[in-house]
PDB file of C-alpha atoms in Angstrom:
ATOM      1  CA  MET A 140      12.511  52.052  20.544  1.00 56.00           C
ATOM      2  CA  LEU A 141      15.988  50.532  20.667  1.00 74.00           C
ATOM      3  CA  ARG A 142      17.278  53.768  22.139  1.00 75.00           C
ATOM      4  CA  GLY A 143      14.902  53.304  25.073  1.00 79.00           C
ATOM      5  CA  LEU A 144      16.061  49.702  25.425  1.00 81.00           C
ATOM      6  CA  TYR A 145      19.687  50.794  25.701  1.00 82.00           C
ATOM      7  CA  THR A 146      18.775  53.571  28.140  1.00 84.00           C
ATOM      8  CA  ALA A 147      16.989  51.123  30.442  1.00 87.00           C
ATOM      9  CA  ALA A 148      19.900  48.677  30.233  1.00 86.00           C
ATOM     10  CA  SER A 149      22.394  51.389  31.186  1.00 86.00           C
ATOM     11  CA  GLY A 150      20.147  52.302  34.115  1.00 88.00           C
ATOM     12  CA  MET A 151      20.188  48.697  35.337  1.00 89.00           C
ATOM     13  CA  MET A 152      23.993  48.514  35.224  1.00 88.00           C
ATOM     14  CA  THR A 153      24.302  51.843  37.028  1.00 89.00           C
ATOM     15  CA  GLU A 154      21.904  50.832  39.796  1.00 90.00           C
ATOM     16  CA  GLN A 155      23.675  47.499  40.174  1.00 90.00           C
ATOM     17  CA  ARG A 156      26.963  49.316  40.768  1.00 90.00           C
ATOM     18  CA  ARG A 157      25.236  51.697  43.186  1.00 91.00           C
ATOM     19  CA  HIS A 158      23.770  48.681  45.014  1.00 91.00           C
ATOM     20  CA  ASP A 159      27.219  47.072  45.241  1.00 92.00           C
ATOM     21  CA  THR A 160      28.731  50.294  46.618  1.00 92.00           C
ATOM     22  CA  VAL A 161      26.087  50.640  49.334  1.00 93.00           C
ATOM     23  CA  THR A 162      26.444  46.948  50.216  1.00 92.00           C
ATOM     24  CA  GLN A 163      30.189  47.464  50.647  1.00 91.00           C
ATOM     25  CA  ASN A 164      29.506  50.364  53.010  1.00 92.00           C
ATOM     26  CA  ILE A 165      27.076  48.311  55.092  1.00 92.00           C
ATOM     27  CA  ALA A 166      29.551  45.420  55.283  1.00 90.00           C
ATOM     28  CA  ASN A 167      32.177  47.814  56.728  1.00 90.00           C
ATOM     29  CA  ILE A 168      30.008  49.488  59.367  1.00 90.00           C
ATOM     30  CA  ASN A 169      32.159  47.941  62.116  1.00 89.00           C
ATOM     31  CA  THR A 170      35.494  48.457  60.323  1.00 88.00           C
ATOM     32  CA  THR A 171      37.724  50.862  62.256  1.00 90.00           C
ATOM     33  CA  GLY A 172      38.490  54.041  60.328  1.00 90.00           C
ATOM     34  CA  TYR A 173      36.466  53.010  57.275  1.00 91.00           C
ATOM     35  CA  LYS A 174      35.317  55.867  55.051  1.00 91.00           C
ATOM     36  CA  GLN A 175      31.995  55.662  53.260  1.00 91.00           C
ATOM     37  CA  VAL A 176      32.073  55.379  49.467  1.00 91.00           C
ATOM     38  CA  ASN A 177      29.499  57.123  47.292  1.00 88.00           C
ATOM     39  CA  SER A 178      28.710  56.219  43.694  1.00 86.00           C
ATOM     40  CA  VAL A 179      28.615  59.210  41.347  1.00 82.00           C
ATOM     41  CA  LYS A 180      26.292  58.957  38.337  1.00 80.00           C
ATOM     42  CA  HIS A 181      26.587  60.880  35.105  1.00 75.00           C
ATOM     43  CA  SER A 182      24.382  61.011  32.014  1.00 75.00           C
ATOM     44  CA  PHE A 183      25.609  60.120  28.557  1.00 70.00           C
ATOM     45  CA  PRO A 184      26.068  63.116  26.232  1.00 66.00           C
ATOM     46  CA  GLU A 185      22.685  64.585  25.367  1.00 65.00           C
ATOM     47  CA  MET A 186      21.593  64.856  21.753  1.00 64.00           C
ATOM     48  CA  LEU A 187      19.876  67.896  20.265  1.00 63.00           C
ATOM     49  CA  VAL A 188      16.733  66.783  18.427  1.00 64.00           C
ATOM     50  CA  SER A 189      15.797  68.940  15.417  1.00 64.00           C
ATOM     51  CA  LEU A 190      12.878  68.907  13.002  1.00 63.00           C
ATOM     52  CA  VAL A 191      13.949  68.970   9.362  1.00 64.00           C
ATOM     53  CA  GLY A 192      12.475  71.964   7.516  1.00 62.00           C
ATOM     54  CA  ASP A 193      10.220  71.772   4.453  1.00 60.00           C
ATOM     55  CA  LYS A 194       9.909  73.999   1.337  1.00 62.00           C
ATOM     56  CA  GLU A 195       7.975  76.691   3.193  1.00 64.00           C
ATOM     57  CA  SER A 196      10.296  76.817   6.193  1.00 62.00           C
ATOM     58  CA  PRO A 197      13.695  75.413   5.206  1.00 63.00           C
ATOM     59  CA  THR A 198      15.218  76.386   8.543  1.00 67.00           C
ATOM     60  CA  PRO A 199      15.288  73.358  10.890  1.00 65.00           C
ATOM     61  CA  LYS A 200      13.436  73.751  14.175  1.00 67.00           C
ATOM     62  CA  ARG A 201      14.927  72.701  17.469  1.00 67.00           C
ATOM     63  CA  ILE A 202      12.643  70.373  19.387  1.00 68.00           C
ATOM     64  CA  GLY A 203      14.802  69.877  22.465  1.00 70.00           C
ATOM     65  CA  LYS A 204      17.407  67.624  24.057  1.00 70.00           C
ATOM     66  CA  LEU A 205      17.263  63.869  24.450  1.00 69.00           C
ATOM     67  CA  ALA A 206      19.204  61.990  27.124  1.00 69.00           C
ATOM     68  CA  THR A 207      20.722  58.711  26.008  1.00 73.00           C
ATOM     69  CA  GLY A 208      21.299  56.898  29.290  1.00 77.00           C
ATOM     70  CA  VAL A 209      23.313  57.034  32.489  1.00 80.00           C
ATOM     71  CA  PHE A 210      26.472  55.426  33.808  1.00 73.00           C
ATOM     72  CA  ALA A 211      28.264  55.168  37.152  1.00 75.00           C
ATOM     73  CA  GLU A 212      31.160  57.526  36.566  1.00 69.00           C
ATOM     74  CA  GLU A 213      33.193  56.865  39.720  1.00 74.00           C
ATOM     75  CA  SER A 214      33.084  55.934  43.378  1.00 82.00           C
ATOM     76  CA  MET A 215      34.216  58.678  45.741  1.00 83.00           C
ATOM     77  CA  SER A 216      35.170  58.283  49.384  1.00 87.00           C
ATOM     78  CA  SER A 217      33.634  60.542  52.013  1.00 88.00           C
ATOM     79  CA  PHE A 218      36.359  61.513  54.491  1.00 90.00           C
ATOM     80  CA  VAL A 219      33.989  63.006  57.059  1.00 89.00           C
ATOM     81  CA  GLN A 220      35.196  62.503  60.624  1.00 91.00           C
ATOM     82  CA  GLY A 221      33.829  59.333  62.211  1.00 91.00           C
ATOM     83  CA  ASP A 222      32.749  59.078  65.847  1.00 91.00           C
ATOM     84  CA  LEU A 223      35.362  58.152  68.453  1.00 94.00           C
ATOM     85  CA  LYS A 224      34.842  55.019  70.525  1.00 93.00           C
ATOM     86  CA  GLU A 225      36.602  54.756  73.871  1.00 94.00           C
ATOM     87  CA  THR A 226      38.423  51.422  74.302  1.00 93.00           C
ATOM     88  CA  HIS A 227      40.608  52.154  77.389  1.00 90.00           C
ATOM     89  CA  LYS A 228      43.500  50.410  75.590  1.00 91.00           C
ATOM     90  CA  GLY A 229      46.861  52.128  75.392  1.00 89.00           C
ATOM     91  CA  SER A 230      47.482  50.525  71.994  1.00 91.00           C
ATOM     92  CA  ASP A 231      44.524  52.283  70.351  1.00 93.00           C
ATOM     93  CA  PHE A 232      44.908  55.703  68.776  1.00 95.00           C
ATOM     94  CA  ALA A 233      42.314  57.841  67.032  1.00 94.00           C
ATOM     95  CA  LEU A 234      42.846  60.890  64.845  1.00 93.00           C
ATOM     96  CA  LEU A 235      40.508  63.766  65.557  1.00 91.00           C
ATOM     97  CA  SER A 236      40.790  65.837  62.405  1.00 87.00           C
ATOM     98  CA  ASN A 237      39.164  69.242  62.055  1.00 85.00           C
ATOM     99  CA  LEU A 238      41.493  70.834  59.541  1.00 87.00           C
ATOM    100  CA  GLY A 239      40.677  74.057  57.791  1.00 84.00           C
ATOM    101  CA  LEU A 240      41.773  75.733  54.588  1.00 83.00           C
ATOM    102  CA  ASN A 241      41.961  79.367  53.522  1.00 81.00           C
ATOM    103  CA  ASP A 242      40.653  80.666  50.217  1.00 77.00           C
ATOM    104  CA  PRO A 243      43.760  81.535  48.136  1.00 73.00           C
ATOM    105  CA  ALA A 244      41.901  84.472  46.569  1.00 73.00           C
ATOM    106  CA  THR A 245      40.603  86.178  49.712  1.00 76.00           C
ATOM    107  CA  GLY A 246      42.585  84.519  52.502  1.00 78.00           C
ATOM    108  CA  ASP A 247      39.380  83.850  54.429  1.00 82.00           C
ATOM    109  CA  PRO A 248      38.618  80.406  55.924  1.00 86.00           C
ATOM    110  CA  ILE A 249      36.662  78.218  53.509  1.00 87.00           C
ATOM    111  CA  PRO A 250      33.162  77.358  54.857  1.00 89.00           C
ATOM    112  CA  PHE A 251      33.008  73.609  54.215  1.00 88.00           C
ATOM    113  CA  ASP A 252      29.601  71.954  54.411  1.00 85.00           C
ATOM    114  CA  ALA A 253      28.726  68.912  56.538  1.00 81.00           C
ATOM    115  CA  SER A 254      30.131  66.574  53.858  1.00 81.00           C
ATOM    116  CA  GLY A 255      33.495  68.376  53.885  1.00 85.00           C
ATOM    117  CA  LYS A 256      32.967  69.965  50.475  1.00 85.00           C
ATOM    118  CA  TYR A 257      32.886  73.549  49.194  1.00 86.00           C
ATOM    119  CA  VAL A 258      32.042  74.854  45.721  1.00 85.00           C
ATOM    120  CA  ASN A 259      33.457  78.282  44.887  1.00 81.00           C
ATOM    121  CA  GLU A 260      32.068  80.870  42.485  1.00 78.00           C
ATOM    122  CA  ASP A 261      33.932  79.306  39.551  1.00 77.00           C
ATOM    123  CA  GLY A 262      32.310  75.923  40.176  1.00 78.00           C
ATOM    124  CA  GLU A 263      35.538  74.393  41.508  1.00 81.00           C
ATOM    125  CA  VAL A 264      34.980  71.736  44.172  1.00 84.00           C
ATOM    126  CA  ILE A 265      37.316  71.945  47.174  1.00 85.00           C
ATOM    127  CA  TYR A 266      37.454  69.220  49.834  1.00 88.00           C
ATOM    128  CA  ARG A 267      38.452  69.587  53.486  1.00 89.00           C
ATOM    129  CA  PRO A 268      42.042  68.433  54.156  1.00 92.00           C
ATOM    130  CA  GLN A 269      42.375  65.239  56.169  1.00 92.00           C
ATOM    131  CA  ALA A 270      45.024  63.791  58.497  1.00 94.00           C
ATOM    132  CA  PHE A 271      46.267  60.186  58.241  1.00 95.00           C
ATOM    133  CA  PHE A 272      48.664  57.817  59.957  1.00 95.00           C
ATOM    134  CA  THR A 273      51.564  56.860  57.696  1.00 95.00           C
ATOM    135  CA  VAL A 274      52.343  53.161  57.402  1.00 96.00           C
ATOM    136  CA  MET A 275      54.531  50.941  55.231  1.00 95.00           C
ATOM    137  CA  ASP A 276      53.293  47.790  53.511  1.00 91.00           C
ATOM    138  CA  ASN A 277      55.225  44.583  52.856  1.00 89.00           C
ATOM    139  CA  ASN A 278      56.627  46.069  49.623  1.00 90.00           C
ATOM    140  CA  ASP A 279      58.093  49.043  51.516  1.00 91.00           C
ATOM    141  CA  GLN A 280      55.528  51.396  49.977  1.00 93.00           C
ATOM    142  CA  VAL A 281      54.131  54.255  52.044  1.00 95.00           C
ATOM    143  CA  ARG A 282      50.397  54.077  52.652  1.00 95.00           C
ATOM    144  CA  TYR A 283      47.873  56.099  54.674  1.00 96.00           C
ATOM    145  CA  THR A 284      45.172  54.971  57.101  1.00 95.00           C
ATOM    146  CA  ARG A 285      42.856  56.158  59.872  1.00 94.00           C
ATOM    147  CA  ASP A 286      42.875  52.768  61.620  1.00 93.00           C
ATOM    148  CA  GLY A 287      44.835  53.310  64.832  1.00 93.00           C
ATOM    149  CA  GLY A 288      44.344  49.872  66.373  1.00 93.00           C
ATOM    150  CA  PHE A 289      48.049  49.030  66.718  1.00 93.00           C
ATOM    151  CA  THR A 290      49.834  45.864  67.852  1.00 92.00           C
ATOM    152  CA  VAL A 291      53.470  44.821  68.421  1.00 91.00           C
ATOM    153  CA  ASN A 292      55.209  41.736  67.012  1.00 91.00           C
ATOM    154  CA  ALA A 293      57.996  39.716  68.627  1.00 88.00           C
ATOM    155  CA  ALA A 294      60.646  42.046  67.179  1.00 89.00           C
ATOM    156  CA  GLY A 295      59.010  45.091  68.756  1.00 90.00           C
ATOM    157  CA  ASP A 296      57.714  46.549  65.492  1.00 92.00           C
ATOM    158  CA  LEU A 297      54.603  48.692  65.892  1.00 94.00           C
ATOM    159  CA  LEU A 298      52.046  47.327  63.415  1.00 94.00           C
ATOM    160  CA  THR A 299      48.543  48.110  62.232  1.00 93.00           C
ATOM    161  CA  SER A 300      45.735  45.572  62.472  1.00 89.00           C
ATOM    162  CA  GLN A 301      46.608  44.577  58.867  1.00 88.00           C
ATOM    163  CA  GLY A 302      50.274  43.918  59.714  1.00 90.00           C
ATOM    164  CA  GLN A 303      51.709  47.085  58.162  1.00 93.00           C
ATOM    165  CA  ARG A 304      54.556  48.865  59.935  1.00 95.00           C
ATOM    166  CA  VAL A 305      53.686  52.181  61.555  1.00 95.00           C
ATOM    167  CA  LEU A 306      56.071  55.002  60.596  1.00 96.00           C
ATOM    168  CA  ASP A 307      57.398  57.841  62.712  1.00 94.00           C
ATOM    169  CA  SER A 308      57.619  61.515  61.739  1.00 92.00           C
ATOM    170  CA  ASP A 309      60.928  60.838  59.921  1.00 92.00           C
ATOM    171  CA  GLY A 310      59.432  58.055  57.802  1.00 92.00           C
ATOM    172  CA  ASN A 311      61.111  55.197  59.691  1.00 94.00           C
ATOM    173  CA  PRO A 312      59.320  52.155  61.170  1.00 95.00           C
ATOM    174  CA  ILE A 313      58.663  52.526  64.891  1.00 94.00           C
ATOM    175  CA  VAL A 314      60.342  49.856  67.036  1.00 93.00           C
ATOM    176  CA  LEU A 315      59.600  49.637  70.763  1.00 91.00           C
ATOM    177  CA  PRO A 316      62.431  49.021  73.252  1.00 88.00           C
ATOM    178  CA  ALA A 317      62.925  45.459  74.427  1.00 84.00           C
ATOM    179  CA  GLY A 318      60.450  44.539  77.145  1.00 80.00           C
ATOM    180  CA  GLN A 319      58.239  47.559  76.453  1.00 82.00           C
ATOM    181  CA  SER A 320      54.534  46.695  76.619  1.00 84.00           C
ATOM    182  CA  ILE A 321      52.360  48.426  74.064  1.00 84.00           C
ATOM    183  CA  ASP A 322      49.572  48.878  76.610  1.00 83.00           C
ATOM    184  CA  SER A 323      51.880  50.934  78.847  1.00 85.00           C
ATOM    185  CA  LEU A 324      52.762  53.401  76.090  1.00 87.00           C
ATOM    186  CA  LYS A 325      51.823  57.012  76.673  1.00 91.00           C
ATOM    187  CA  SER A 326      51.032  59.509  73.939  1.00 92.00           C
ATOM    188  CA  ASP A 327      50.205  63.197  73.943  1.00 91.00           C
ATOM    189  CA  ALA A 328      47.915  65.000  71.490  1.00 90.00           C
ATOM    190  CA  GLN A 329      50.794  65.391  68.999  1.00 90.00           C
ATOM    191  CA  GLY A 330      51.527  61.646  68.905  1.00 91.00           C
ATOM    192  CA  ASN A 331      54.776  61.710  70.923  1.00 92.00           C
ATOM    193  CA  LEU A 332      55.211  58.181  72.321  1.00 93.00           C
ATOM    194  CA  VAL A 333      56.791  57.776  75.735  1.00 92.00           C
ATOM    195  CA  ALA A 334      57.919  54.473  77.290  1.00 88.00           C
ATOM    196  CA  SER A 335      56.944  53.316  80.759  1.00 81.00           C
ATOM    197  CA  ASP A 336      60.315  54.542  82.109  1.00 82.00           C
ATOM    198  CA  GLY A 337      59.614  58.067  80.811  1.00 84.00           C
ATOM    199  CA  ASN A 338      61.999  57.938  77.848  1.00 88.00           C
ATOM    200  CA  ALA A 339      60.775  59.206  74.466  1.00 90.00           C
ATOM    201  CA  ILE A 340      60.427  56.493  71.822  1.00 92.00           C
ATOM    202  CA  ALA A 341      59.212  58.217  68.666  1.00 92.00           C
ATOM    203  CA  THR A 342      56.546  60.499  67.242  1.00 93.00           C
ATOM    204  CA  LEU A 343      53.751  58.956  65.220  1.00 94.00           C
ATOM    205  CA  GLY A 344      54.052  59.898  61.572  1.00 94.00           C
ATOM    206  CA  ILE A 345      50.952  61.914  60.684  1.00 94.00           C
ATOM    207  CA  VAL A 346      50.486  63.709  57.396  1.00 94.00           C
ATOM    208  CA  VAL A 347      47.905  66.139  56.068  1.00 93.00           C
ATOM    209  CA  VAL A 348      46.443  65.429  52.640  1.00 93.00           C
ATOM    210  CA  ASN A 349      45.096  68.710  51.293  1.00 91.00           C
ATOM    211  CA  ARG A 350      43.332  66.969  48.391  1.00 91.00           C
ATOM    212  CA  PRO A 351      42.111  63.684  49.888  1.00 91.00           C
ATOM    213  CA  GLN A 352      40.024  62.838  46.808  1.00 90.00           C
ATOM    214  CA  GLN A 353      43.299  62.202  44.973  1.00 91.00           C
ATOM    215  CA  LEU A 354      43.981  59.200  47.216  1.00 92.00           C
ATOM    216  CA  VAL A 355      43.300  55.721  45.868  1.00 92.00           C
ATOM    217  CA  ARG A 356      41.710  53.023  48.031  1.00 90.00           C
ATOM    218  CA  ASP A 357      44.127  50.148  48.585  1.00 88.00           C
ATOM    219  CA  GLY A 358      41.776  47.931  50.615  1.00 82.00           C
ATOM    220  CA  ASN A 359      41.191  47.428  54.355  1.00 83.00           C
ATOM    221  CA  GLY A 360      40.876  51.151  55.027  1.00 87.00           C
ATOM    222  CA  VAL A 361      44.305  51.891  53.547  1.00 92.00           C
ATOM    223  CA  TYR A 362      44.978  54.502  50.870  1.00 94.00           C
ATOM    224  CA  ARG A 363      47.859  55.245  48.532  1.00 94.00           C
ATOM    225  CA  ALA A 364      48.874  58.362  46.631  1.00 93.00           C
ATOM    226  CA  ASP A 365      49.761  57.586  43.010  1.00 92.00           C
ATOM    227  CA  ASP A 366      50.576  61.280  42.545  1.00 91.00           C
ATOM    228  CA  PRO A 367      51.721  62.825  45.864  1.00 89.00           C
ATOM    229  CA  ASP A 368      52.014  66.261  44.256  1.00 90.00           C
ATOM    230  CA  ALA A 369      48.395  66.188  43.086  1.00 91.00           C
ATOM    231  CA  ALA A 370      47.284  65.029  46.564  1.00 92.00           C
ATOM    232  CA  ASP A 371      49.383  67.844  48.119  1.00 91.00           C
ATOM    233  CA  ILE A 372      50.681  65.833  51.091  1.00 93.00           C
ATOM    234  CA  ARG A 373      52.580  67.539  53.902  1.00 91.00           C
ATOM    235  CA  GLU A 374      53.565  66.853  57.515  1.00 90.00           C
ATOM    236  CA  LEU A 375      51.173  67.734  60.297  1.00 87.00           C
ATOM    237  CA  GLN A 376      52.079  71.014  61.982  1.00 84.00           C
ATOM    238  CA  ALA A 377      51.162  72.518  65.323  1.00 79.00           C
ATOM    239  CA  GLY A 378      47.894  74.416  65.144  1.00 77.00           C
ATOM    240  CA  ASP A 379      46.576  72.450  62.156  1.00 83.00           C
ATOM    241  CA  GLY A 380      43.469  71.329  64.021  1.00 81.00           C
ATOM    242  CA  ALA A 381      44.249  67.623  64.319  1.00 88.00           C
ATOM    243  CA  GLU A 382      45.158  65.685  67.456  1.00 91.00           C
ATOM    244  CA  ILE A 383      45.715  62.164  68.736  1.00 93.00           C
ATOM    245  CA  ARG A 384      43.365  60.556  71.246  1.00 94.00           C
ATOM    246  CA  GLN A 385      44.935  57.550  72.988  1.00 94.00           C
ATOM    247  CA  GLY A 386      42.537  54.878  74.195  1.00 94.00           C
ATOM    248  CA  TYR A 387      40.078  55.642  71.401  1.00 95.00           C
ATOM    249  CA  LEU A 388      39.329  54.308  67.916  1.00 95.00           C
ATOM    250  CA  GLU A 389      37.606  56.107  65.074  1.00 94.00           C
ATOM    251  CA  VAL A 390      34.602  54.084  63.960  1.00 93.00           C
ATOM    252  CA  SER A 391      33.217  53.917  60.433  1.00 92.00           C
ATOM    253  CA  ASN A 392      31.497  57.075  59.185  1.00 91.00           C
ATOM    254  CA  VAL A 393      28.820  55.091  57.316  1.00 92.00           C
ATOM    255  CA  ASP A 394      25.308  56.451  57.925  1.00 90.00           C
ATOM    256  CA  THR A 395      23.375  53.214  58.506  1.00 90.00           C
ATOM    257  CA  ALA A 396      19.902  54.691  58.024  1.00 92.00           C
ATOM    258  CA  GLN A 397      20.859  56.489  54.809  1.00 91.00           C
ATOM    259  CA  ALA A 398      22.630  53.380  53.519  1.00 92.00           C
ATOM    260  CA  MET A 399      19.425  51.329  53.904  1.00 93.00           C
ATOM    261  CA  VAL A 400      17.430  54.032  52.100  1.00 93.00           C
ATOM    262  CA  ASP A 401      19.962  54.086  49.247  1.00 92.00           C
ATOM    263  CA  LEU A 402      19.908  50.281  49.070  1.00 92.00           C
ATOM    264  CA  LEU A 403      16.133  50.148  48.671  1.00 93.00           C
ATOM    265  CA  SER A 404      16.195  53.055  46.212  1.00 92.00           C
ATOM    266  CA  ALA A 405      18.751  51.294  44.019  1.00 91.00           C
ATOM    267  CA  GLN A 406      16.709  48.095  44.115  1.00 92.00           C
ATOM    268  CA  ARG A 407      13.479  49.859  43.099  1.00 93.00           C
ATOM    269  CA  ALA A 408      15.202  51.750  40.297  1.00 91.00           C
ATOM    270  CA  TYR A 409      16.753  48.501  39.037  1.00 91.00           C
ATOM    271  CA  GLU A 410      13.340  46.802  38.996  1.00 92.00           C
ATOM    272  CA  SER A 411      11.791  49.746  37.117  1.00 91.00           C
ATOM    273  CA  ASN A 412      14.434  49.581  34.387  1.00 89.00           C
ATOM    274  CA  GLN A 413      14.004  45.811  34.237  1.00 91.00           C
ATOM    275  CA  LYS A 414      10.261  46.191  33.616  1.00 91.00           C
ATOM    276  CA  MET A 415      10.950  48.716  30.856  1.00 89.00           C
ATOM    277  CA  ILE A 416      13.230  46.212  29.122  1.00 88.00           C
ATOM    278  CA  GLN A 417      10.482  43.579  29.368  1.00 89.00           C
ATOM    279  CA  TYR A 418       8.009  46.070  27.886  1.00 87.00           C
ATOM    280  CA  TYR A 419      10.334  46.833  24.953  1.00 84.00           C
ATOM    281  CA  ASP A 420      10.925  43.113  24.455  1.00 84.00           C
ATOM    282  CA  LYS A 421       7.178  42.446  24.184  1.00 86.00           C
ATOM    283  CA  SER A 422       6.737  45.398  21.820  1.00 85.00           C
ATOM    284  CA  LEU A 423       9.507  44.147  19.542  1.00 82.00           C
ATOM    285  CA  ASP A 424       8.071  40.641  19.654  1.00 82.00           C
ATOM    286  CA  LYS A 425       4.680  41.942  18.557  1.00 81.00           C
ATOM    287  CA  ALA A 426       6.198  44.105  15.813  1.00 80.00           C
ATOM    288  CA  VAL A 427       8.191  41.200  14.346  1.00 77.00           C
ATOM    289  CA  ASN A 428       5.849  38.241  14.810  1.00 79.00           C
ATOM    290  CA  GLU A 429       2.394  39.824  14.478  1.00 76.00           C
ATOM    291  CA  ILE A 430       2.582  43.112  12.573  1.00 70.00           C
ATOM    292  CA  GLY A 431       5.321  41.743  10.328  1.00 59.00           C
ATOM    293  CA  ARG A 432       2.942  39.029   9.034  1.00 65.00           C
ATOM    294  CA  VAL A 433       0.406  41.526   7.750  1.00 55.00           C
TER     295      VAL A 433
END
């Protein structure tokens, strides 16, 4: 009986975390470049239940497996391309990323599914590479984002909406010439910025992360790479399948309808586990206070 109590309690904690994850997604529906987060559940190690043998059949008999609960293993970001919203502002930039990857064994293009995932014959999960703007935070640490809503401060530094400095292809902060208006900037599909007088300013620093699931969320749609080698980060090259769209912003890729379904599902599952705990509590109360008196 206590095993069932613990199983129901673990289910409640898992559904609470799932509820919190979906709520976070819904709260960021209007956040530029936000990537949906999905909660991954995993069962506790299963136990093999056996029947102890008697004198006639000393060999134990296997009855079957018994699950001992569930837990929220991790929260994974979905880097699926979000829709582009036209803003008609020269300071807004969107990354249109449709990168591919070849199978190292056969050399053929990998057929990713709609979620940007592919599972090979060995069960290995491969994710579609993604392109990101490179930025620098206040501690001079390189970060990655898909939020291209840029601004300029009094010193001419090109900044993100969170105040981080936008880097060029050489890893240096981009500084606009004196008197240059950000709205009059011109950019081509490769991110080459040109001033209003026709002079080249810089090239937006864009990288390709071949293993985007190795990135760690740093808040406000910004990611960091604790292990750049594991993330396999490289510079964007011509023909990679990614381009810059000036005057556009990439909106959140959260599926609103599915998020509401997941929210209600998590709530119902939480209530079901809660009722099971109440049932076990009443059963234990009866066993101790009524049957125990006999």
